[in-house]
N, CA, C and O atoms as a printed pandas DataFrame, in Angstrom:
     atom_number atom_name residue_name chain_id  residue_number  x_coord  y_coord  z_coord
0              1         N          UNK        A               1  116.740   95.297  112.284
1              2        CA          UNK        A               1  115.775   94.172  112.364
2              3         C          UNK        A               1  116.510   92.890  111.775
3              4         O          UNK        A               1  117.132   92.924  110.714
4              5         N          UNK        A               2  116.382   91.807  112.535
5              6        CA          UNK        A               2  116.942   90.538  111.890
6              7         C          UNK        A               2  115.673   89.423  111.977
7              8         O          UNK        A               2  114.874   89.212  112.889
8              9         N          UNK        A               3  115.803   88.881  110.827
9             10        CA          UNK        A               3  114.834   87.771  110.595
10            11         C          UNK        A               3  115.468   86.470  110.631
11            12         O          UNK        A               3  116.536   86.228  110.071
12            13         N          UNK        A               4  114.654   85.471  111.436
13            14        CA          UNK        A               4  115.315   84.203  111.390
14            15         C          UNK        A               4  114.055   83.242  111.175
15            16         O          UNK        A               4  112.896   83.481  111.513
16            17         N          UNK        A               5  114.522   82.160  110.569
17            18        CA          UNK        A               5  113.382   80.871  110.456
18            19         C          UNK        A               5  114.160   79.653  110.569
19            20         O          UNK        A               5  115.373   79.595  110.365
20            21         N          UNK        A               6  113.379   78.634  110.917
21            22        CA          UNK        A               6  114.002   77.349  110.980
22            23         C          UNK        A               6  113.234   76.328  110.022
23            24         O          UNK        A               6  112.016   76.398  109.862
24            25         N          UNK        A               7  113.957   75.471  109.460
25            26        CA          UNK        A               7  113.309   74.485  108.485
26            27         C          UNK        A               7  113.900   73.177  108.857
27            28         O          UNK        A               7  114.978   73.134  109.450
28            29         N          UNK        A               8  113.192   72.027  108.509
29            30        CA          UNK        A               8  113.637   70.807  108.699
30            31         C          UNK        A               8  113.053   69.892  107.723
31            32         O          UNK        A               8  112.023   70.181  107.113
32            33         N          UNK        A               9  113.794   68.605  107.531
33            34        CA          UNK        A               9  113.231   67.787  106.767
34            35         C          UNK        A               9  113.554   66.363  107.275
35            36         O          UNK        A               9  114.592   66.257  107.927
36            37         N          UNK        A              10  112.799   65.236  107.064
37            38        CA          UNK        A              10  112.988   63.920  107.401
38            39         C          UNK        A              10  113.032   63.115  106.070
39            40         O          UNK        A              10  111.968   62.857  105.507
40            41         N          UNK        A              11  114.201   62.714  105.551
41            42        CA          UNK        A              11  114.542   61.823  104.648
42            43         C          UNK        A              11  113.416   61.639  103.584
43            44         O          UNK        A              11  112.811   60.578  103.424
44            45         N          UNK        A              12  113.172   62.919  102.789
45            46        CA          UNK        A              12  112.313   62.862  101.591
46            47         C          UNK        A              12  110.868   62.834  101.965
47            48         O          UNK        A              12  110.028   62.919  101.069
48            49         N          UNK        A              13  110.507   62.720  103.220
49            50        CA          UNK        A              13  109.184   62.596  103.539
50            51         C          UNK        A              13  108.346   63.802  103.935
51            52         O          UNK        A              13  107.400   64.191  103.250
52            53         N          UNK        A              14  108.746   64.395  105.110
53            54        CA          UNK        A              14  108.138   65.707  105.527
54            55         C          UNK        A              14  109.186   66.683  105.741
55            56         O          UNK        A              14  110.283   66.431  106.240
56            57         N          UNK        A              15  108.746   67.925  105.294
57            58        CA          UNK        A              15  109.698   69.191  105.380
58            59         C          UNK        A              15  108.798   70.313  105.708
59            60         O          UNK        A              15  107.712   70.434  105.141
60            61         N          UNK        A              16  109.248   71.196  106.670
61            62        CA          UNK        A              16  108.442   72.233  107.010
62            63         C          UNK        A              16  109.465   73.547  107.242
63            64         O          UNK        A              16  110.682   73.461  107.404
64            65         N          UNK        A              17  108.753   74.657  107.220
65            66        CA          UNK        A              17  109.475   75.840  107.655
66            67         C          UNK        A              17  108.704   76.336  108.828
67            68         O          UNK        A              17  107.479   76.435  108.770
68            69         N          UNK        A              18  109.359   76.639  109.848
69            70        CA          UNK        A              18  108.740   77.246  111.049
70            71         C          UNK        A              18  108.937   78.674  111.181
71            72         O          UNK        A              18  110.038   79.136  111.480
72            73         N          UNK        A              19  107.802   79.473  110.946
73            74        CA          UNK        A              19  107.845   80.870  110.985
74            75         C          UNK        A              19  106.939   81.323  112.120
75            76         O          UNK        A              19  105.711   81.336  112.043
76            77         N          UNK        A              20  107.592   81.663  113.091
77            78        CA          UNK        A              20  107.088   82.133  114.508
78            79         C          UNK        A              20  106.231   80.918  114.986
79            80         O          UNK        A              20  106.734   79.807  115.149
80            81         N          UNK        A              21  104.895   81.190  115.205
81            82        CA          UNK        A              21  104.249   79.951  115.744
82            83         C          UNK        A              21  103.464   79.048  114.722
83            84         O          UNK        A              21  102.572   78.310  115.139
84            85         N          UNK        A              22  103.767   79.099  113.475
85            86        CA          UNK        A              22  103.205   78.379  112.332
86            87         C          UNK        A              22  104.217   77.554  111.555
87            88         O          UNK        A              22  105.212   78.082  111.058
88            89         N          UNK        A              23  103.964   76.290  111.457
89            90        CA          UNK        A              23  104.772   75.531  110.455
90            91         C          UNK        A              23  104.077   75.357  109.139
91            92         O          UNK        A              23  102.923   74.958  108.986
92            93         N          UNK        A              24  104.910   75.701  108.231
93            94        CA          UNK        A              24  104.398   75.560  106.752
94            95         C          UNK        A              24  105.128   74.259  106.131
95            96         O          UNK        A              24  106.354   74.202  106.036
96            97         N          UNK        A              25  104.292   73.251  105.730
97            98        CA          UNK        A              25  104.853   72.127  105.084
98            99         C          UNK        A              25  105.327   72.518  103.710
99           100         O          UNK        A              25  104.649   73.355  103.114
100          101         N          UNK        A              26  106.545   71.960  103.045
101          102        CA          UNK        A              26  106.820   72.121  101.552
102          103         C          UNK        A              26  107.274   70.772  101.109
103          104         O          UNK        A              26  107.501   69.875  101.922
104          105         N          UNK        A              27  107.412   70.622   99.775
105          106        CA          UNK        A              27  107.826   69.391   99.073
106          107         C          UNK        A              27  109.101   69.580   98.818
107          108         O          UNK        A              27  109.553   70.708   98.619
108          109         N          UNK        A              28  109.869   68.433   98.792
109          110        CA          UNK        A              28  111.236   68.480   98.358
110          111         C          UNK        A              28  111.443   67.153   97.390
111          112         O          UNK        A              28  112.523   66.995   96.821
112          113         N          UNK        A              29  110.431   66.269   97.241
113          114        CA          UNK        A              29  110.727   65.051   96.327
114          115         C          UNK        A              29  109.550   64.990   95.364
115          116         O          UNK        A              29  108.602   65.776   95.393
116          117         N          UNK        A              30  109.703   63.948   94.476
117          118        CA          UNK        A              30  108.878   63.763   93.410
118          119         C          UNK        A              30  107.441   63.376   93.863
119          120         O          UNK        A              30  106.426   63.776   93.293
120          121         N          UNK        A              31  107.462   62.451   95.088
121          122        CA          UNK        A              31  106.270   62.092   95.809
122          123         C          UNK        A              31  105.419   63.299   96.308
123          124         O          UNK        A              31  104.205   63.144   96.440
124          125         N          UNK        A              32  105.912   64.306   96.544
125          126        CA          UNK        A              32  105.146   65.315   97.180
126          127         C          UNK        A              32  104.995   66.638   96.068
127          128         O          UNK        A              32  104.464   67.711   96.354
128          129         N          UNK        A              33  105.513   66.334   94.925
129          130        CA          UNK        A              33  105.552   67.489   94.043
130          131         C          UNK        A              33  104.226   68.015   93.732
131          132         O          UNK        A              33  104.111   69.237   93.639
132          133         N          UNK        A              34  103.178   67.243   93.554
133          134        CA          UNK        A              34  101.844   67.716   93.201
134          135         C          UNK        A              34  100.905   68.072   94.397
135          136         O          UNK        A              34   99.814   68.614   94.222
136          137         N          UNK        A              35  101.358   67.758   95.526
137          138        CA          UNK        A              35  100.698   68.011   96.742
138          139         C          UNK        A              35  101.076   69.093   97.649
139          140         O          UNK        A              35  100.178   69.685   98.249
140          141         N          UNK        A              36  102.435   69.458   97.841
141          142        CA          UNK        A              36  102.934   70.324   98.500
142          143         C          UNK        A              36  103.621   71.463   97.744
143          144         O          UNK        A              36  104.164   71.263   96.657
144          145         N          UNK        A              37  103.588   72.709   98.360
145          146        CA          UNK        A              37  104.260   73.763   97.672
146          147         C          UNK        A              37  105.748   73.518   97.639
147          148         O          UNK        A              37  106.333   72.907   98.534
148          149         N          UNK        A              38  106.378   74.057   96.492
149          150        CA          UNK        A              38  107.806   73.997   96.389
150          151         C          UNK        A              38  108.533   75.173   96.915
151          152         O          UNK        A              38  107.874   76.156   97.254
152          153         N          UNK        A              39  109.860   75.178   97.024
153          154        CA          UNK        A              39  110.475   76.400   97.394
154          155         C          UNK        A              39  110.268   77.665   96.436
155          156         O          UNK        A              39  110.267   78.826   96.844
156          157         N          UNK        A              40  110.101   77.294   95.165
157          158        CA          UNK        A              40  109.644   78.239   94.276
158          159         C          UNK        A              40  108.343   78.874   94.550
159          160         O          UNK        A              40  108.168   80.078   94.368
160          161         N          UNK        A              41  107.392   78.048   95.002
161          162        CA          UNK        A              41  106.069   78.509   95.357
162          163         C          UNK        A              41  106.289   79.472   96.554
163          164         O          UNK        A              41  105.755   80.580   96.524
164          165         N          UNK        A              42  106.940   79.149   97.447
165          166        CA          UNK        A              42  107.182   79.725   98.844
166          167         C          UNK        A              42  107.785   81.003   98.442
167          168         O          UNK        A              42  107.279   82.006   98.945
168          169         N          UNK        A              43  108.772   81.158   97.630
169          170        CA          UNK        A              43  109.454   82.469   97.168
170          171         C          UNK        A              43  108.485   83.398   96.472
171          172         O          UNK        A              43  108.515   84.600   96.738
172          173         N          UNK        A              44  107.577   82.880   95.543
173          174        CA          UNK        A              44  106.540   83.725   95.108
174          175         C          UNK        A              44  105.591   84.216   96.166
175          176         O          UNK        A              44  105.201   85.383   96.192
176          177         N          UNK        A              45  105.213   83.269   97.068
177          178        CA          UNK        A              45  104.379   83.591   98.185
178          179         C          UNK        A              45  104.879   84.672   99.032
179          180         O          UNK        A              45  104.082   85.537   99.395
180          181         N          UNK        A              46  106.100   84.725   99.390
181          182        CA          UNK        A              46  106.800   85.925   99.925
182          183         C          UNK        A              46  106.442   87.022   99.427
183          184         O          UNK        A              46  105.962   87.923  100.114
184          185         N          UNK        A              47  106.659   87.119   97.915
185          186        CA          UNK        A              47  106.421   88.369   97.287
186          187         C          UNK        A              47  105.066   88.722   97.426
187          188         O          UNK        A              47  104.742   89.897   97.606
188          189         N          UNK        A              48  104.242   87.804   97.360
189          190        CA          UNK        A              48  102.659   88.156   97.388
190          191         C          UNK        A              48  102.420   88.802   98.789
191          192         O          UNK        A              48  101.779   89.840   98.953
192          193         N          UNK        A              49  103.028   88.049   99.815
193          194        CA          UNK        A              49  102.673   88.683  101.170
194          195         C          UNK        A              49  103.268   90.026  101.487
195          196         O          UNK        A              49  102.759   90.869  102.225
196          197         N          UNK        A              50  104.454   90.127  100.814
197          198        CA          UNK        A              50  105.187   91.537  100.868
198          199         C          UNK        A              50  104.128   92.682  100.262
199          200         O          UNK        A              50  103.938   93.777  100.790
200          201         N          UNK        A              51  103.575   92.273   99.224
201          202        CA          UNK        A              51  102.840   93.308   98.412
202          203         C          UNK        A              51  101.528   93.562   99.294
203          204         O          UNK        A              51  101.197   94.714   99.573
204          205         N          UNK        A              52  100.822   92.501   99.705
205          206        CA          UNK        A              52   99.711   92.756  100.466
206          207         C          UNK        A              52   99.801   93.465  101.927
207          208         O          UNK        A              52   98.930   94.159  102.449
208          209         N          UNK        A              53  101.012   93.134  102.429
209          210        CA          UNK        A              53  101.279   93.801  103.644
210          211         C          UNK        A              53  101.395   95.323  103.345
211          212         O          UNK        A              53  101.001   96.158  104.159
212          213         N          UNK        A              54  101.942   95.650  102.161
213          214        CA          UNK        A              54  102.260   96.978  101.951
214          215         C          UNK        A              54  101.098   97.729  101.476
215          216         O          UNK        A              54  101.074   98.958  101.556
216          217         N          UNK        A              55  100.024   96.968  100.929
217          218        CA          UNK        A              55   98.831   97.529  100.565
218          219         C          UNK        A              55   98.147   98.018  101.764
219          220         O          UNK        A              55   97.662   99.149  101.770
220          221         N          UNK        A              56   98.071   97.173  102.872
221          222        CA          UNK        A              56   97.675   97.613  104.119
222          223         C          UNK        A              56   98.178   98.869  104.688
223          224         O          UNK        A              56   97.508   99.798  105.139
224          225         N          UNK        A              57   99.585   98.755  104.595
225          226        CA          UNK        A              57  100.421   99.942  105.182
226          227         C          UNK        A              57  100.104  101.196  104.353
227          228         O          UNK        A              57   99.985  102.239  104.995
228          229         N          UNK        A              58   99.959  101.243  103.099
229          230        CA          UNK        A              58   99.820  102.343  102.257
230          231         C          UNK        A              58   98.334  102.805  102.262
231          232         O          UNK        A              58   98.056  103.975  102.000
232          233         N          UNK        A              59   97.477  101.975  102.531
233          234        CA          UNK        A              59   96.006  102.249  102.694
234          235         C          UNK        A              59   95.875  103.406  103.669
235          236         O          UNK        A              59   95.127  104.354  103.428
236          237         N          UNK        A              60   96.568  103.326  104.713
237          238        CA          UNK        A              60   96.386  104.449  105.904
238          239         C          UNK        A              60   97.163  105.580  105.202
239          240         O          UNK        A              60   96.557  106.644  105.077
240          241         N          UNK        A              61   98.357  105.502  104.750
241          242        CA          UNK        A              61   99.011  106.576  104.273
242          243         C          UNK        A              61   98.365  107.339  103.235
243          244         O          UNK        A              61   98.415  108.567  103.174
244          245         N          UNK        A              62   97.752  106.587  102.413
245          246        CA          UNK        A              62   97.095  107.162  101.008
246          247         C          UNK        A              62   95.431  107.448  101.437
247          248         O          UNK        A              62   94.628  107.970  100.663
248          249         N          UNK        A              63   95.144  107.047  102.662
249          250        CA          UNK        A              63   93.779  107.417  103.113
250          251         C          UNK        A              63   92.706  106.789  102.172
251          252         O          UNK        A              63   91.819  107.472  101.659
252          253         N          UNK        A              64   92.841  105.429  101.975
253          254        CA          UNK        A              64   91.714  104.788  101.299
254          255         C          UNK        A              64   91.345  103.405  102.097
255          256         O          UNK        A              64   92.138  102.819  102.834
256          257         N          UNK        A              65   90.261  103.066  101.875
257          258        CA          UNK        A              65   89.754  101.851  102.591
258          259         C          UNK        A              65   89.395  100.728  101.568
259          260         O          UNK        A              65   88.917  101.033  100.475
260          261         N          UNK        A              66   89.617   99.468  101.911
261          262        CA          UNK        A              66   89.354   98.520  100.997
262          263         C          UNK        A              66   88.607   97.349  101.771
263          264         O          UNK        A              66   88.790   97.248  102.984
264          265         N          UNK        A              67   87.854   96.549  101.169
265          266        CA          UNK        A              67   87.247   95.313  101.942
266          267         C          UNK        A              67   88.094   94.135  101.671
267          268         O          UNK        A              67   88.078   93.204  102.476
268          269         N          UNK        A              68   88.880   94.081  100.547
269          270        CA          UNK        A              68   89.846   92.963  100.340
270          271         C          UNK        A              68   90.828   93.203   99.280
271          272         O          UNK        A              68   90.641   94.146   98.511
272          273         N          UNK        A              69   91.850   92.453   99.160
273          274        CA          UNK        A              69   92.815   92.637   97.974
274          275         C          UNK        A              69   93.298   91.131   97.632
275          276         O          UNK        A              69   93.536   90.317   98.524
276          277         N          UNK        A              70   93.404   90.878   96.431
277          278        CA          UNK        A              70   93.838   89.593   95.982
278          279         C          UNK        A              70   95.101   89.804   95.028
279          280         O          UNK        A              70   95.163   90.813   94.326
280          281         N          UNK        A              71   96.053   88.887   95.015
281          282        CA          UNK        A              71   97.186   89.170   94.101
282          283         C          UNK        A              71   97.353   87.660   93.468
283          284         O          UNK        A              71   97.137   86.611   94.075
284          285         N          UNK        A              72   97.726   87.777   92.300
285          286        CA          UNK        A              72   98.121   86.568   91.621
286          287         C          UNK        A              72   99.579   86.763   91.181
287          288         O          UNK        A              72   99.930   87.820   90.657
288          289         N          UNK        A              73  100.456   85.716   91.398
289          290        CA          UNK        A              73  101.888   85.906   91.035
290          291         C          UNK        A              73  102.297   84.676   90.203
291          292         O          UNK        A              73  101.988   83.528   90.522
292          293         N          UNK        A              74  102.973   84.983   89.175
293          294        CA          UNK        A              74  103.476   83.743   88.363
294          295         C          UNK        A              74  104.917   84.214   87.840
295          296         O          UNK        A              74  105.274   85.392   87.822
296          297         N          UNK        A              75  105.604   83.250   87.467
297          298        CA          UNK        A              75  106.923   83.458   87.148
298          299         C          UNK        A              75  107.338   82.189   86.003
299          300         O          UNK        A              75  106.753   81.106   86.023
300          301         N          UNK        A              76  108.241   82.457   85.195
301          302        CA          UNK        A              76  108.895   81.382   84.349
302          303         C          UNK        A              76  109.961   80.851   84.929
303          304         O          UNK        A              76  110.759   81.541   85.565
304          305         N          UNK        A              77  110.105   79.360   84.744
305          306        CA          UNK        A              77  111.163   78.709   85.337
306          307         C          UNK        A              77  112.244   78.355   84.062
307          308         O          UNK        A              77  111.919   77.788   83.019
308          309         N          UNK        A              78  113.324   78.735   84.340
309          310        CA          UNK        A              78  114.347   78.391   83.366
310          311         C          UNK        A              78  115.382   77.507   83.915
311          312         O          UNK        A              78  115.711   77.598   85.098
312          313         N          UNK        A              79  115.937   76.613   83.075
313          314        CA          UNK        A              79  117.078   75.597   83.270
314          315         C          UNK        A              79  118.391   76.388   83.003
315          316         O          UNK        A              79  118.423   77.464   82.407
316          317         N          UNK        A              80  119.464   75.738   83.509
317          318        CA          UNK        A              80  120.834   76.157   82.901
318          319         C          UNK        A              80  121.129   77.576   83.035
319          320         O          UNK        A              80  121.203   78.160   81.953
320          321         N          UNK        A              81  121.313   78.272   84.053
321          322        CA          UNK        A              81  121.269   77.789   85.509
322          323         C          UNK        A              81  119.729   77.864   85.847
323          324         O          UNK        A              81  119.016   78.685   85.270
324          325         N          UNK        A              82  119.274   77.071   86.708
325          326        CA          UNK        A              82  117.931   77.021   87.139
326          327         C          UNK        A              82  117.651   78.255   87.954
327          328         O          UNK        A              82  118.283   78.589   88.956
328          329         N          UNK        A              83  116.545   78.954   87.368
329          330        CA          UNK        A              83  116.165   80.210   87.916
330          331         C          UNK        A              83  114.695   80.666   87.601
331          332         O          UNK        A              83  114.193   80.305   86.537
332          333         N          UNK        A              84  114.045   81.378   88.406
333          334        CA          UNK        A              84  112.907   82.046   87.898
334          335         C          UNK        A              84  113.121   83.517   87.250
335          336         O          UNK        A              84  113.895   84.356   87.710
336          337         N          UNK        A              85  112.425   83.663   86.270
337          338        CA          UNK        A              85  112.561   84.963   85.436
338          339         C          UNK        A              85  111.113   85.421   85.265
339          340         O          UNK        A              85  110.143   84.705   85.512
340          341         N          UNK        A              86  111.059   86.644   84.833
341          342        CA          UNK        A              86  109.718   87.243   84.321
342          343         C          UNK        A              86  108.608   87.162   85.359
343          344         O          UNK        A              86  107.512   86.727   85.004
344          345         N          UNK        A              87  108.816   87.560   86.650
345          346        CA          UNK        A              87  107.743   87.485   87.553
346          347         C          UNK        A              87  106.624   88.739   87.171
347          348         O          UNK        A              87  106.903   89.918   86.951
348          349         N          UNK        A              88  105.462   88.183   87.168
349          350        CA          UNK        A              88  104.275   88.984   86.765
350          351         C          UNK        A              88  103.252   88.790   87.931
351          352         O          UNK        A              88  102.899   87.693   88.365
352          353         N          UNK        A              89  102.828   89.998   88.372
353          354        CA          UNK        A              89  101.746   90.036   89.258
354          355         C          UNK        A              89  100.594   90.849   88.868
355          356         O          UNK        A              89  100.618   91.771   88.053
356          357         N          UNK        A              90   99.440   90.362   89.618
357          358        CA          UNK        A              90   98.159   91.401   89.279
358          359         C          UNK        A              90   97.470   91.442   90.664
359          360         O          UNK        A              90   97.109   90.415   91.239
360          361         N          UNK        A              91   97.311   92.654   91.156
361          362        CA          UNK        A              91   96.649   92.889   92.425
362          363         C          UNK        A              91   95.227   93.440   92.124
363          364         O          UNK        A              91   95.179   94.468   91.448
364          365         N          UNK        A              92   94.201   92.947   92.494
365          366        CA          UNK        A              92   92.783   93.488   92.488
366          367         C          UNK        A              92   92.382   93.815   93.955
367          368         O          UNK        A              92   92.360   93.030   94.903
368          369         N          UNK        A              93   92.040   95.269   93.943
369          370        CA          UNK        A              93   91.604   95.895   95.373
370          371         C          UNK        A              93   90.128   96.151   95.245
371          372         O          UNK        A              93   89.725   96.879   94.338
372          373         N          UNK        A              94   89.313   95.607   96.085
373          374        CA          UNK        A              94   87.959   95.790   96.168
374          375         C          UNK        A              94   87.624   96.927   97.101
375          376         O          UNK        A              94   87.840   96.849   98.311
376          377         N          UNK        A              95   87.113   97.945   96.543
377          378        CA          UNK        A              95   87.012   99.186   97.500
378          379         C          UNK        A              95   85.695   99.770   97.162
379          380         O          UNK        A              95   85.286   99.629   96.010
380          381         N          UNK        A              96   84.910  100.477   98.123
381          382        CA          UNK        A              96   83.921  101.348   97.906
382          383         C          UNK        A              96   84.370  102.827   97.465
383          384         O          UNK        A              96   83.565  103.696   97.128
384          385         N          UNK        A              97   85.599  102.976   97.505
385          386        CA          UNK        A              97   86.082  104.407   97.224
386          387         C          UNK        A              97   86.017  104.585   95.877
387          388         O          UNK        A              97   86.217  103.645   95.109
388          389         N          UNK        A              98   85.688  105.995   95.397
389          390        CA          UNK        A              98   85.484  106.363   94.028
390          391         C          UNK        A              98   86.706  106.119   93.264
391          392         O          UNK        A              98   86.628  105.549   92.176
392          393         N          UNK        A              99   87.863  106.515   93.756
393          394        CA          UNK        A              99   89.054  106.377   92.854
394          395         C          UNK        A              99   90.254  106.240   93.790
395          396         O          UNK        A              99   90.588  107.143   94.556
396          397         N          UNK        A             100   90.876  105.085   93.695
397          398        CA          UNK        A             100   92.167  104.839   94.441
398          399         C          UNK        A             100   93.227  105.259   93.548
399          400         O          UNK        A             100   93.118  104.957   92.360
400          401         N          UNK        A             101   94.311  105.961   93.977
401          402        CA          UNK        A             101   95.290  106.299   93.045
402          403         C          UNK        A             101   96.373  104.993   92.827
403          404         O          UNK        A             101   97.486  104.836   93.330
404          405         N          UNK        A             102   95.704  104.217   91.990
405          406        CA          UNK        A             102   96.455  102.857   91.759
406          407         C          UNK        A             102   97.922  103.043   91.248
407          408         O          UNK        A             102   98.835  102.328   91.660
408          409         N          UNK        A             103   98.092  103.985   90.379
409          410        CA          UNK        A             103   99.462  104.210   89.982
410          411         C          UNK        A             103  100.403  104.581   91.085
411          412         O          UNK        A             103  101.470  103.973   91.169
412          413         N          UNK        A             104  100.128  105.442   91.862
413          414        CA          UNK        A             104  101.005  105.941   93.077
414          415         C          UNK        A             104  101.044  104.643   94.037
415          416         O          UNK        A             104  102.119  104.373   94.574
416          417         N          UNK        A             105  100.023  103.906   94.253
417          418        CA          UNK        A             105  100.149  102.705   95.168
418          419         C          UNK        A             105  101.005  101.768   94.520
419          420         O          UNK        A             105  101.836  101.208   95.235
420          421         N          UNK        A             106  100.966  101.488   93.301
421          422        CA          UNK        A             106  101.945  100.500   92.625
422          423         C          UNK        A             106  103.359  100.979   92.830
423          424         O          UNK        A             106  104.216  100.204   93.256
424          425         N          UNK        A             107  103.634  102.275   92.528
425          426        CA          UNK        A             107  104.993  102.940   92.696
426          427         C          UNK        A             107  105.428  102.568   93.983
427          428         O          UNK        A             107  106.472  101.932   94.128
428          429         N          UNK        A             108  104.547  102.990   95.158
429          430        CA          UNK        A             108  105.053  102.730   96.464
430          431         C          UNK        A             108  105.275  101.135   96.804
431          432         O          UNK        A             108  106.230  100.781   97.497
432          433         N          UNK        A             109  104.411  100.284   96.316
433          434        CA          UNK        A             109  104.639   98.850   96.432
434          435         C          UNK        A             109  105.898   98.447   96.012
435          436         O          UNK        A             109  106.541   97.600   96.633
436          437         N          UNK        A             110  106.362   99.075   94.845
437          438        CA          UNK        A             110  107.608   98.508   94.168
438          439         C          UNK        A             110  108.735   99.141   94.865
439          440         O          UNK        A             110  109.733   98.454   95.085
440          441         N          UNK        A             111  108.697  100.371   95.240
441          442        CA          UNK        A             111  109.873  101.184   96.061
442          443         C          UNK        A             111  110.106  100.749   97.367
443          444         O          UNK        A             111  111.273  100.585   97.724
444          445         N          UNK        A             112  109.079  100.512   98.225
445          446        CA          UNK        A             112  109.228  100.272   99.603
446          447         C          UNK        A             112  109.039   98.891  100.023
447          448         O          UNK        A             112  109.280   98.575  101.189
448          449         N          UNK        A             113  108.597   97.983   99.109
449          450        CA          UNK        A             113  108.460   96.559   99.576
450          451         C          UNK        A             113  109.960   95.798   99.657
451          452         O          UNK        A             113  110.602   95.480   98.656
452          453         N          UNK        A             114  110.320   95.608  100.808
453          454        CA          UNK        A             114  111.427   94.804  100.959
454          455         C          UNK        A             114  111.740   93.495  100.149
455          456         O          UNK        A             114  112.819   93.278   99.599
456          457         N          UNK        A             115  110.859   92.807  100.147
457          458        CA          UNK        A             115  110.903   91.507   99.321
458          459         C          UNK        A             115  110.885   91.841   97.977
459          460         O          UNK        A             115  111.665   91.231   97.246
460          461         N          UNK        A             116  110.061   92.794   97.434
461          462        CA          UNK        A             116  109.892   93.210   96.124
462          463         C          UNK        A             116  111.231   93.804   95.663
463          464         O          UNK        A             116  111.720   93.404   94.606
464          465         N          UNK        A             117  111.833   94.714   96.384
465          466        CA          UNK        A             117  113.096   95.403   96.119
466          467         C          UNK        A             117  114.194   94.287   95.831
467          468         O          UNK        A             117  114.916   94.293   94.834
468          469         N          UNK        A             118  114.221   93.365   96.802
469          470        CA          UNK        A             118  115.315   92.287   96.828
470          471         C          UNK        A             118  115.018   91.463   95.500
471          472         O          UNK        A             118  115.989   91.234   94.780
472          473         N          UNK        A             119  114.022   91.091   95.187
473          474        CA          UNK        A             119  113.721   90.159   94.071
474          475         C          UNK        A             119  114.082   91.071   92.673
475          476         O          UNK        A             119  114.695   90.576   91.728
476          477         N          UNK        A             120  113.676   92.268   92.693
477          478        CA          UNK        A             120  113.854   93.172   91.458
478          479         C          UNK        A             120  115.410   93.323   90.996
479          480         O          UNK        A             120  115.865   93.427   89.857
480          481         N          UNK        A             121  116.036   93.303   92.174
481          482        CA          UNK        A             121  117.574   93.390   91.845
482          483         C          UNK        A             121  118.240   92.162   90.943
483          484         O          UNK        A             121  119.292   92.214   90.306
484          485         N          UNK        A             122  117.340   91.063   91.070
485          486        CA          UNK        A             122  117.843   89.827   90.201
486          487         C          UNK        A             122  117.004   89.278   89.154
487          488         O          UNK        A             122  117.346   88.311   88.474
488          489         N          UNK        A             123  115.879   89.909   89.021
489          490        CA          UNK        A             123  115.080   89.421   87.871
490          491         C          UNK        A             123  114.044   90.495   87.549
491          492         O          UNK        A             123  113.766   91.455   88.267
492          493         N          UNK        A             124  113.502   90.182   86.333
493          494        CA          UNK        A             124  112.409   91.271   85.885
494          495         C          UNK        A             124  111.005   90.948   86.733
495          496         O          UNK        A             124  110.533   89.821   86.889
496          497         N          UNK        A             125  110.454   92.179   87.237
497          498        CA          UNK        A             125  109.148   91.933   87.903
498          499         C          UNK        A             125  108.224   93.086   87.247
499          500         O          UNK        A             125  108.579   94.264   87.302
500          501         N          UNK        A             126  107.002   92.682   86.614
501          502        CA          UNK        A             126  106.214   93.519   86.296
502          503         C          UNK        A             126  104.650   93.281   86.667
503          504         O          UNK        A             126  104.224   92.127   86.720
504          505         N          UNK        A             127  103.921   94.237   86.888
505          506        CA          UNK        A             127  102.559   93.952   87.462
506          507         C          UNK        A             127  101.585   95.221   87.243
507          508         O          UNK        A             127  101.880   96.291   86.710
508          509         N          UNK        A             128  100.419   94.847   87.761
509          510        CA          UNK        A             128   99.313   95.819   87.632
510          511         C          UNK        A             128   98.515   95.738   88.944
511          512         O          UNK        A             128   98.402   94.718   89.623
512          513         N          UNK        A             129   97.920   97.063   89.246
513          514        CA          UNK        A             129   97.129   97.127   90.362
514          515         C          UNK        A             129   95.801   97.797   89.982
515          516         O          UNK        A             129   95.745   98.964   89.595
516          517         N          UNK        A             130   94.768   97.016   90.110
517          518        CA          UNK        A             130   93.340   97.409   89.732
518          519         C          UNK        A             130   92.594   97.558   90.706
519          520         O          UNK        A             130   92.693   96.804   91.674
520          521         N          UNK        A             131   91.764   98.474   90.665
521          522        CA          UNK        A             131   90.555   98.817   91.712
522          523         C          UNK        A             131   89.309   98.228   91.065
523          524         O          UNK        A             131   88.973   98.494   89.911
524          525         N          UNK        A             132   88.672   97.445   91.846
525          526        CA          UNK        A             132   87.398   96.976   91.636
526          527         C          UNK        A             132   86.328   97.736   92.477
527          528         O          UNK        A             132   86.333   97.480   93.680
528          529         N          UNK        A             133   85.368   98.677   91.997
529          530        CA          UNK        A             133   84.483   99.327   92.756
530          531         C          UNK        A             133   83.355   98.475   93.209
531          532         O          UNK        A             133   82.576   97.903   92.447
532          533         N          UNK        A             134   83.322   98.431   94.551
533          534        CA          UNK        A             134   82.299   97.576   95.107
534          535         C          UNK        A             134   81.028   98.431   95.717
535          536         O          UNK        A             134   81.256   99.626   95.903
536          537         N          UNK        A             135   79.989   98.045   95.978
537          538        CA          UNK        A             135   78.769   98.887   96.508
538          539         C          UNK        A             135   78.693   98.821   97.997
539          540         O          UNK        A             135   77.801   99.420   98.597
């Protein structure tokens, strides 16, 4: 499988990434810093999307149902050289199930997530997967 995206910018004003049929704007200047996502935000967003996609995938394999899942991802930005370190995530899965094997799910997310695996090769990632029982 080959992935491909297109991105463009117009002189510090508008920048976007075209992913299939959707364009995502992002910031590249001080003027857009507080308004639009930065490339680091998009990077962390790709990790979050990878984990959520694999929750859907593994819910079928592990035979559990859920109403929704939420993930929060944070990282520390270091300078010299500029990099993200210590990525931390927390997944909350809302489900009527009595008990989801969250430790097995976490292990599967970390072992089989393409983006997760790639990022883990370059920096520390740690996280938790929590089930919230819903009625």
